[in-house]
XYZ file of C-alpha atoms in Angstrom:
664
model
C 76.236 114.541 117.235
C 75.649 111.191 115.478
C 73.677 111.488 112.252
C 74.460 115.192 111.842
C 76.332 116.241 108.707
C 78.815 118.799 110.037
C 79.886 119.554 106.476
C 76.351 120.182 105.143
C 76.934 123.948 104.840
C 80.046 123.287 102.777
C 78.166 120.914 100.488
C 75.347 123.421 100.028
C 77.834 125.986 98.699
C 78.783 123.794 95.706
C 78.282 125.415 92.302
C 78.232 122.160 90.336
C 76.459 118.795 90.287
C 78.517 116.421 92.442
C 76.811 113.305 91.029
C 77.849 114.295 87.505
C 81.411 114.972 88.659
C 81.496 111.463 90.168
C 80.911 110.054 86.679
C 83.715 112.197 85.218
C 86.109 111.060 87.977
C 85.171 107.392 87.531
C 85.614 107.607 83.746
C 82.124 106.392 82.818
C 78.745 105.697 84.382
C 79.461 101.972 84.205
C 82.800 102.348 86.018
C 81.135 104.512 88.667
C 78.311 102.041 89.278
C 80.682 99.065 89.580
C 83.030 100.903 91.951
C 80.191 102.282 94.065
C 78.507 98.895 94.419
C 81.702 96.995 95.245
C 82.991 99.695 97.668
C 79.755 99.437 99.660
C 79.878 95.641 99.569
C 83.369 95.690 101.113
C 82.476 98.392 103.656
C 79.494 96.378 104.930
C 81.456 93.130 105.430
C 82.902 92.784 108.977
C 85.721 90.496 107.724
C 87.162 93.485 105.857
C 87.309 95.701 108.976
C 90.632 97.538 109.060
C 90.448 100.273 111.707
C 92.436 98.123 114.152
C 95.434 97.429 111.900
C 97.838 99.616 113.878
C 97.165 97.601 117.031
C 98.009 94.209 115.500
C 101.480 92.712 115.764
C 103.127 91.501 112.545
C 101.936 87.873 112.847
C 98.362 88.957 113.629
C 98.387 91.453 110.762
C 99.667 88.852 108.308
C 97.116 86.256 109.416
C 94.317 88.820 109.056
C 95.568 89.474 105.507
C 95.398 85.759 104.666
C 91.874 85.669 106.078
C 90.752 88.666 104.024
C 92.241 87.231 100.815
C 90.537 83.865 101.363
C 87.223 85.556 102.173
C 87.538 87.792 99.098
C 88.143 84.771 96.840
C 85.116 83.048 98.412
C 82.910 86.121 97.817
C 84.138 86.421 94.202
C 83.020 82.819 93.594
C 79.732 83.126 95.533
C 78.698 86.389 93.839
C 80.030 85.245 90.436
C 81.971 88.485 90.071
C 83.556 89.159 86.701
C 87.211 90.175 86.296
C 86.471 93.903 86.604
C 84.349 93.444 89.739
C 86.899 91.096 91.329
C 89.636 93.672 90.701
C 87.547 96.384 92.354
C 86.860 94.106 95.337
C 90.582 93.515 95.902
C 91.207 97.246 95.524
C 88.641 98.347 98.111
C 89.813 95.787 100.683
C 92.790 98.133 100.783
C 95.381 95.869 102.371
C 98.611 95.002 100.511
C 98.659 91.238 99.954
C 100.164 88.409 97.939
C 97.217 88.547 95.514
C 98.479 91.939 94.258
C 101.604 90.273 92.872
C 99.832 87.088 91.781
C 97.343 88.956 89.577
C 99.446 92.055 88.895
C 102.855 90.536 88.023
C 102.944 86.708 87.951
C 99.947 86.199 85.652
C 100.867 89.074 83.238
C 104.478 87.777 83.024
C 103.233 84.372 81.845
C 100.744 85.993 79.458
C 103.420 88.262 78.005
C 106.414 85.912 77.898
C 104.951 82.390 77.813
C 104.151 80.399 74.665
C 100.518 79.436 74.002
C 101.262 75.975 75.380
C 102.849 77.410 78.528
C 99.966 79.813 79.040
C 97.464 76.985 78.729
C 99.285 74.900 81.350
C 100.152 77.572 83.935
C 97.319 80.088 83.622
C 94.653 77.422 84.096
C 96.231 76.718 87.511
C 96.967 80.375 88.365
C 93.480 81.639 87.434
C 91.904 79.156 89.869
C 94.629 79.959 92.425
C 95.627 76.300 92.548
C 99.106 77.758 92.428
C 100.058 81.207 93.776
C 102.868 83.090 92.096
C 105.168 86.060 92.524
C 107.694 87.951 90.407
C 111.257 87.240 91.552
C 113.481 89.739 89.775
C 115.063 92.153 92.289
C 118.109 90.895 94.175
C 119.928 92.012 97.287
C 122.671 93.584 95.164
C 120.725 94.757 92.086
C 117.369 96.448 91.583
C 117.308 99.101 88.850
C 120.180 97.485 86.941
C 118.337 94.382 85.772
C 121.215 93.418 83.464
C 123.417 93.148 86.556
C 121.358 90.335 88.150
C 123.546 87.449 89.326
C 121.195 84.445 89.681
C 122.092 81.857 87.033
C 120.069 79.340 85.013
C 122.560 76.937 83.413
C 121.274 74.399 80.889
C 122.306 70.758 81.455
C 121.876 68.878 78.141
C 122.422 65.508 79.868
C 119.165 65.817 81.834
C 117.292 68.398 79.691
C 117.073 70.695 82.720
C 118.045 74.181 83.831
C 120.025 74.464 87.053
C 118.930 77.575 88.984
C 121.614 78.810 91.364
C 122.401 81.710 93.697
C 126.197 82.101 93.372
C 126.677 84.932 95.898
C 124.864 86.517 98.822
C 124.055 89.591 96.738
C 122.422 87.275 94.163
C 119.692 86.403 96.693
C 116.254 87.447 95.486
C 115.170 90.214 97.864
C 111.896 92.187 98.025
C 109.414 90.255 95.843
C 105.957 90.612 97.386
C 104.176 87.353 98.202
C 107.479 85.479 98.220
C 108.227 85.409 101.937
C 105.458 83.107 103.167
C 102.820 82.490 100.502
C 103.914 81.889 96.910
C 104.089 78.308 95.691
C 105.701 79.388 92.411
C 107.698 82.311 91.046
C 108.741 83.705 87.719
C 112.463 83.878 88.480
C 114.703 86.126 86.403
C 118.199 84.709 85.901
C 121.178 84.748 83.540
C 120.615 82.035 80.930
C 123.830 80.073 80.315
C 124.059 77.337 77.717
C 127.120 75.834 76.037
C 129.236 78.079 78.258
C 127.721 81.294 76.866
C 125.757 83.872 78.920
C 122.646 85.009 77.001
C 121.495 87.546 79.593
C 118.346 87.771 81.702
C 115.401 85.441 81.024
C 112.342 84.327 82.972
C 111.794 80.826 84.412
C 108.820 79.339 86.239
C 110.112 77.710 89.416
C 108.120 75.867 92.069
C 109.202 77.003 95.533
C 106.929 75.205 97.982
C 105.165 71.862 98.284
C 101.530 71.876 97.162
C 100.800 69.389 99.952
C 102.215 70.963 103.127
C 103.595 74.319 101.851
C 107.136 73.561 103.023
C 110.011 74.885 100.842
C 111.301 72.375 98.294
C 114.824 70.921 98.688
C 117.754 73.306 98.162
C 115.483 76.358 98.368
C 115.913 78.873 101.209
C 113.034 81.323 101.481
C 111.626 83.711 104.086
C 110.371 87.209 104.886
C 112.794 90.179 104.809
C 111.371 91.767 107.972
C 109.288 94.659 109.232
C 108.957 97.697 106.998
C 108.092 101.337 107.623
C 104.910 102.260 109.510
C 102.222 100.573 111.611
C 100.055 98.231 109.539
C 100.873 99.724 106.140
C 102.951 97.450 103.868
C 103.697 95.016 106.699
C 100.683 92.976 105.615
C 102.795 91.960 102.596
C 105.334 89.147 102.883
C 108.190 90.673 100.895
C 110.715 87.862 100.765
C 114.231 86.599 100.199
C 115.055 83.532 98.124
C 118.206 81.488 97.483
C 118.737 78.487 95.220
C 121.353 75.791 95.678
C 121.552 74.148 92.240
C 117.783 73.666 91.901
C 116.795 71.745 88.764
C 113.735 72.544 86.644
C 112.545 71.068 83.305
C 113.704 72.950 80.198
C 110.095 73.809 79.262
C 109.762 75.978 82.389
C 111.825 78.656 80.692
C 109.329 81.246 79.387
C 109.839 80.725 75.657
C 107.670 83.182 73.760
C 110.592 85.466 72.863
C 113.417 82.898 72.769
C 114.000 79.232 73.563
C 116.679 76.635 74.218
C 116.480 73.418 72.197
C 116.959 69.890 73.554
C 120.562 70.079 72.359
C 121.156 73.351 74.231
C 121.030 75.717 71.256
C 119.734 79.215 72.021
C 117.123 80.261 69.438
C 115.440 83.706 69.372
C 111.811 83.364 68.221
C 110.086 85.221 65.404
C 108.044 87.147 67.973
C 109.494 90.689 68.204
C 111.330 91.451 71.434
C 109.519 94.796 71.545
C 106.457 92.955 72.894
C 107.844 93.373 76.408
C 107.199 97.104 76.010
C 103.475 96.372 75.994
C 103.615 94.840 79.473
C 105.776 97.713 80.716
C 103.317 100.335 79.437
C 100.447 98.416 81.078
C 102.138 98.226 84.485
C 103.189 101.871 84.451
C 99.777 103.179 83.428
C 98.331 101.231 86.364
C 100.872 102.903 88.688
C 99.871 106.376 87.420
C 96.204 105.487 88.039
C 97.128 104.381 91.569
C 98.908 107.714 92.123
C 95.706 109.653 91.443
C 93.833 107.396 93.881
C 96.367 107.709 96.721
C 96.679 111.463 96.202
C 92.905 111.946 96.082
C 92.501 110.024 99.351
C 95.011 112.278 101.119
C 93.448 115.420 99.629
C 89.952 114.248 100.617
C 91.062 113.868 104.255
C 92.924 117.198 104.352
C 90.124 119.142 102.624
C 87.333 117.879 104.856
C 89.361 118.386 108.014
C 90.434 121.890 106.896
C 86.730 122.750 106.632
C 85.947 121.265 110.076
C 88.935 122.759 111.918
C 88.639 126.329 113.195
C 91.531 128.352 114.545
C 92.043 132.066 115.372
C 90.047 134.953 113.954
C 87.249 135.076 116.565
C 85.931 138.569 117.371
C 83.745 139.503 120.345
C 83.106 135.887 121.283
C 82.222 134.837 117.711
C 83.309 131.605 116.070
C 86.859 131.142 114.840
C 87.887 131.017 111.186
C 87.791 127.745 109.265
C 91.375 126.736 108.470
C 90.424 126.244 104.813
C 89.654 129.978 104.555
C 93.282 130.959 105.148
C 95.097 131.684 101.885
C 98.188 129.876 103.181
C 96.091 126.692 103.534
C 94.532 127.139 100.092
C 97.943 127.808 98.538
C 99.193 124.441 99.834
C 96.000 122.373 99.524
C 94.263 123.392 96.290
C 97.219 122.616 93.979
C 97.192 119.087 95.444
C 93.453 118.819 94.752
C 94.140 119.963 91.185
C 97.015 117.456 90.900
C 94.695 114.578 91.872
C 92.392 115.434 88.955
C 95.356 116.050 86.620
C 96.850 112.631 87.385
C 93.436 111.000 86.987
C 93.085 112.344 83.459
C 96.651 111.599 82.352
C 96.042 108.077 83.700
C 92.954 107.820 81.481
C 95.048 108.893 78.512
C 97.699 106.271 79.352
C 94.997 103.580 79.164
C 94.326 104.747 75.625
C 98.084 104.733 74.919
C 98.342 101.119 76.126
C 95.556 100.088 73.735
C 97.265 101.994 70.911
C 100.652 100.384 71.643
C 99.059 96.919 71.783
C 97.372 97.405 68.407
C 100.601 98.696 66.839
C 102.577 95.752 68.240
C 100.064 93.325 66.741
C 100.635 95.018 63.376
C 104.464 94.956 63.862
C 104.504 98.776 63.929
C 107.249 99.745 66.389
C 107.717 103.374 65.301
C 106.117 104.980 68.368
C 107.493 102.496 70.932
C 110.563 104.439 72.140
C 108.380 107.524 72.721
C 105.666 105.496 74.507
C 108.302 103.838 76.687
C 109.923 107.169 77.627
C 106.555 108.790 78.240
C 105.280 106.075 80.594
C 108.627 105.917 82.440
C 108.568 109.675 82.982
C 104.936 109.820 84.073
C 105.425 106.945 86.520
C 108.300 108.888 88.067
C 106.575 112.278 88.059
C 103.238 111.166 89.511
C 104.589 108.857 92.216
C 107.137 111.416 93.463
C 104.503 114.164 93.529
C 101.987 111.900 95.269
C 104.378 110.745 98.002
C 105.309 114.384 98.699
C 101.651 115.433 98.606
C 100.504 112.812 101.137
C 103.106 114.119 103.594
C 102.023 117.714 102.857
C 98.396 116.726 103.566
C 99.512 115.296 106.908
C 101.100 118.648 107.765
C 97.979 120.478 106.539
C 96.055 118.577 109.233
C 98.277 119.924 112.020
C 99.106 117.749 115.015
C 96.109 115.446 114.560
C 97.440 114.460 111.131
C 100.244 112.634 112.930
C 97.769 110.258 114.595
C 97.502 106.860 112.937
C 93.712 107.213 112.926
C 93.991 110.266 110.655
C 94.702 107.730 107.916
C 97.632 109.749 106.572
C 100.680 108.112 108.238
C 99.626 104.655 107.028
C 98.692 105.960 103.578
C 102.168 107.504 103.272
C 103.949 104.353 104.466
C 101.929 102.187 102.048
C 102.398 104.521 99.107
C 106.002 105.706 99.297
C 107.569 102.442 97.935
C 105.972 103.352 94.582
C 108.849 105.830 94.153
C 111.207 102.850 93.956
C 109.415 99.778 92.613
C 108.974 99.298 88.863
C 111.900 101.656 88.332
C 113.652 104.094 90.657
C 112.204 107.519 89.931
C 115.499 109.295 89.220
C 116.730 106.437 87.019
C 113.464 106.581 85.049
C 113.782 110.324 84.425
C 117.298 109.710 83.105
C 115.800 107.244 80.608
C 113.441 110.048 79.523
C 116.406 112.430 79.281
C 118.324 110.030 76.993
C 115.293 109.836 74.713
C 114.946 113.641 74.680
C 118.636 114.052 73.782
C 118.179 111.633 70.857
C 115.078 113.521 69.719
C 116.845 116.891 69.860
C 119.828 115.449 67.958
C 117.494 114.299 65.151
C 115.651 117.615 64.781
C 117.778 118.723 61.835
C 117.610 115.339 60.080
C 114.028 115.625 58.866
C 112.786 112.936 61.261
C 109.511 114.246 62.699
C 109.064 113.862 66.486
C 105.943 111.885 67.401
C 103.419 111.636 70.236
C 104.276 113.628 73.342
C 107.437 115.011 71.674
C 105.545 116.366 68.628
C 105.950 119.929 69.992
C 109.716 119.615 69.360
C 108.918 119.653 65.652
C 108.103 123.375 66.125
C 111.540 124.063 67.566
C 112.192 127.082 65.324
C 109.162 128.873 66.781
C 109.487 127.652 70.384
C 113.148 128.661 70.663
C 112.440 132.316 69.903
C 108.804 132.940 70.939
C 107.890 135.206 73.860
C 104.711 134.969 75.900
C 102.071 137.545 74.968
C 100.477 137.685 78.438
C 99.498 141.260 79.351
C 96.862 140.742 82.045
C 96.138 138.023 84.622
C 93.176 136.569 82.676
C 95.466 135.836 79.707
C 96.803 132.930 81.766
C 93.403 131.224 81.315
C 94.068 130.825 77.580
C 95.072 127.188 76.905
C 97.295 128.141 73.942
C 99.213 130.638 76.082
C 99.778 128.094 78.863
C 100.779 125.292 76.485
C 103.220 127.491 74.593
C 104.937 128.529 77.850
C 105.299 124.900 78.980
C 106.418 123.740 75.518
C 109.006 126.503 75.205
C 110.364 125.776 78.700
C 110.648 122.020 78.035
C 112.244 122.425 74.607
C 114.718 125.113 75.695
C 115.845 123.079 78.703
C 116.326 119.993 76.504
C 118.218 121.980 73.833
C 120.458 123.585 76.481
C 121.312 120.130 77.836
C 122.071 118.894 74.311
C 124.364 121.881 73.667
C 126.197 121.317 76.953
C 126.559 117.612 76.135
C 128.124 118.432 72.776
C 130.995 120.208 74.582
C 132.216 116.867 75.922
C 134.448 114.683 73.774
C 133.085 111.634 75.619
C 129.276 111.770 75.458
C 128.807 109.279 78.296
C 131.103 111.266 80.560
C 129.132 114.380 79.647
C 125.887 112.639 80.490
C 127.251 111.715 83.928
C 128.376 115.302 84.549
C 125.016 116.765 83.542
C 122.754 114.241 85.322
C 121.038 116.840 87.523
C 120.262 119.156 84.574
C 119.021 116.227 82.495
C 116.603 115.163 85.235
C 115.214 118.724 85.380
C 114.723 118.730 81.596
C 112.919 115.373 81.761
C 110.622 116.640 84.523
C 109.767 119.733 82.452
C 108.813 117.467 79.534
C 106.648 115.232 81.754
C 104.893 118.182 83.385
C 104.056 119.447 79.908
C 102.441 116.077 79.131
C 100.221 116.257 82.231
C 99.197 119.876 81.541
C 98.478 119.120 77.859
C 96.346 116.066 78.685
C 94.331 118.045 81.264
C 93.683 120.734 78.636
C 92.781 118.031 76.092
C 90.282 116.588 78.601
C 88.569 119.993 78.777
C 88.159 119.971 74.984
C 85.937 116.896 75.312
C 82.165 117.040 75.700
C 81.710 117.084 79.501
C 78.133 117.306 80.751
C 76.662 118.202 84.129
C 75.785 121.525 85.746
C 78.950 123.525 86.434
C 81.243 120.487 86.075
C 83.363 121.794 83.216
C 83.894 125.168 84.923
C 85.287 123.472 88.043
C 87.593 121.267 85.974
C 88.723 124.350 84.081
C 89.628 126.075 87.367
C 91.530 122.999 88.567
C 93.401 122.687 85.271
C 94.741 126.234 85.491
C 95.507 125.913 89.189
C 97.636 122.875 88.314
C 99.439 124.625 85.447
C 100.010 127.969 87.194
C 101.077 126.267 90.424
C 103.758 124.396 88.451
C 104.774 127.653 86.789
C 105.144 129.293 90.206
C 106.989 126.302 91.689
C 109.453 126.098 88.781
C 109.614 129.826 88.121
C 113.401 129.692 87.783
C 113.046 127.451 84.712
C 110.537 129.747 82.987
C 112.539 132.915 83.728
C 116.012 131.528 82.990
C 114.854 130.201 79.606
C 113.189 133.565 78.834
C 109.785 131.937 78.250
C 108.078 134.575 80.380
C 108.991 137.865 82.083
C 108.950 138.574 85.839
C 105.851 140.763 85.260
C 104.035 137.864 83.549
C 105.023 135.588 86.434
C 103.470 138.089 88.833
C 100.259 138.101 86.759
C 100.198 134.284 86.914
C 100.291 134.526 90.714
C 97.421 137.032 90.675
C 95.374 134.633 88.559
C 96.248 131.717 90.850
C 94.911 133.585 93.898
C 91.703 134.347 92.006
C 91.299 130.659 91.116
C 91.735 129.640 94.770
C 88.865 131.972 95.671
C 86.692 130.359 92.989
C 87.498 126.812 94.112
C 87.006 127.534 97.838
C 83.167 127.083 97.988
C 83.461 123.919 95.899
C 86.375 122.264 97.681
C 84.440 119.781 99.853
C 82.133 118.863 96.963
C 85.158 118.309 94.699
C 86.541 115.682 97.100
C 83.064 114.181 97.616
C 83.193 113.463 93.865
C 85.861 110.823 94.565
C 82.982 108.859 96.159
C 85.134 107.217 98.860
C 83.393 105.360 101.669
C 84.488 106.033 105.254
C 85.687 102.409 105.329
C 87.991 102.969 102.360
C 89.350 106.315 103.614
C 89.856 104.855 107.113
C 90.311 108.350 108.565
C 88.719 110.015 111.571
C 89.727 113.419 110.158
C 88.296 112.662 106.712
C 84.904 111.324 107.830
C 82.083 112.170 105.433
C 79.979 113.693 108.235
C 82.843 115.790 109.657
C 82.152 114.511 113.204
C 85.855 114.558 114.039
C 86.373 115.379 117.722
C 84.095 112.796 119.416
C 85.501 110.120 117.094
C 89.088 111.070 117.957
C 88.255 110.366 121.601
C 86.628 107.048 120.680
C 89.762 105.969 118.817
C 92.026 107.056 121.676
C 90.084 104.977 124.184
C 90.467 101.863 122.011
C 94.249 101.934 122.387
C 95.619 99.025 124.482
C 97.455 101.518 126.719
C 94.022 102.643 127.928
C 92.941 99.112 128.918
C 94.010 99.973 132.458
C 94.101 103.294 134.290
C 97.427 102.512 135.940
C 100.023 101.347 133.399
C 101.754 97.978 133.469
C 105.163 98.584 134.963
C 103.999 101.141 137.507
C 104.973 99.044 140.556
C 108.351 97.947 139.152
C 109.564 101.098 137.428
C 107.449 104.209 138.000
C 106.618 104.031 141.711
C 110.285 103.605 142.752
C 111.154 106.811 140.850
C 108.286 108.795 142.347
C 108.972 107.497 145.902
C 112.741 107.902 145.593
C 113.128 104.169 146.244
C 115.480 103.234 143.396
C 118.123 100.830 144.635
C 121.473 102.231 143.620
C 124.712 100.281 143.619
C 127.555 101.560 145.810
C 130.643 102.152 143.724
């Protein structure tokens, strides 16, 4: 069985060049070559072994994480890896760790909010990891409502210091990754108070632990918040709590790029526009969307390969049973998730471009497109992370009972991924931000102000409010203009309906609260339109490789028509399409599933994931599932002995009816 490719027949069916599709998925040949080389480097290093994570207790898991991080840093230095390669190395190690927050939040916060002088001082230490930092914003009592944070930073002009204090239990910092056991420093967000006036939330660099023996500094209480969901999973991360008891820091440890406090205690906003913080926000959220496509593609890769290996029912006269992937019910659940992985990949690519565009505009003090960019990235973060978390769980169910085993890779992937629905903005709260922006845009339609970016379609409101779909046969649903118009009309009509309903309320804010559920639905419709439009835009590019564009075309329309089917009530209730046209869309969807079927395994091979990275017996490249399931089972500590511990004390007395019972 070893060395045999049990999925070879599936791979031979492919109607496109998998190697070319790998380049499209990676974004460029350079990106593919870097990822491929680093993934194999990690997979071949025994220190990065991870198949035993579920069997480690919390302390062992955390220590193994520290070891992997130290070894990774050593390899980065030894191999002289550049920033891109080092980032890929940390990614493929695939174990949540303090370095994620150090490089992903602490360093960008100083770059974005620190003065040149502050950056020079702190980044030189952080880049060499002579200090390790985290991002201490969320508190026990406040997460999404950042303006409600309670930690205070009160300026003392006598000593030229800020006094950082936790006034209540709910003001305790709670959740920051890397805080619990590792970070020596944190960017702490607190209410700046000077001369008795509260100036709102600002960032401060605070040392938490000694650089000699790592013990917490005086008047600082810090620790880990405890075990989280799942085996292994996010428990490798030391999410922490933190309390300050009048801790003093020098005035120059306030991040002062956007505002500062003088020696005399005067609060002075700087000339640097406050909108610069949007740049960091767009960057972080585009990274989260990119991560969504990766997590979703991993789950889909496992479910697709296993669906091709697994056979059930359908045998006639002693013949072989039917592959599960050949059942239309399986395709109807699986292929839209495969299409979603590609859709999220391409909208993530577009968001990288948007970040560059926003950065250039900020440098030129052009803030015109910022509100739209902010709303767009908030909405896409929410849409993609919610869909991905749901899809990972659906992939687990698509793998039947075996999907529930830790070694399937899916339970841990779900437990690791699902916090993305909450961090960097609760997903419902984010969609409400999008909804507020849409309501403003609709309100301005008659004023002559032209909607920009992803809301540009609203500028054609007169047409979109009265148009009817011209679909007459199933193939018409493969016309990009037809699909886009249906999604644009749905999004606009839902937004306009919300705006009309809002106008019936004397108190707009009260109206907003009453209509929250409808507003979220309108925001989702807008965000789904963005994803569909960016997938279609991707297909308008020059994409080489035998059969590659045809497969992407099929996936694009599977994604769009699946959404149309899933949200059919929206399309029908807004009169964008007729029931007959909806039925034709379903006919076309079934036809597309048939076209994707012979290419399904090759389409997930294009993700180019090593078996080490997938960490799934069900998703193995060679499809050799059943012998490997037994191997994994026999590694479990319960199988160290044939007779279980506790047999003599607890099991034998039950079997032999020798339980000693008390006489009452």
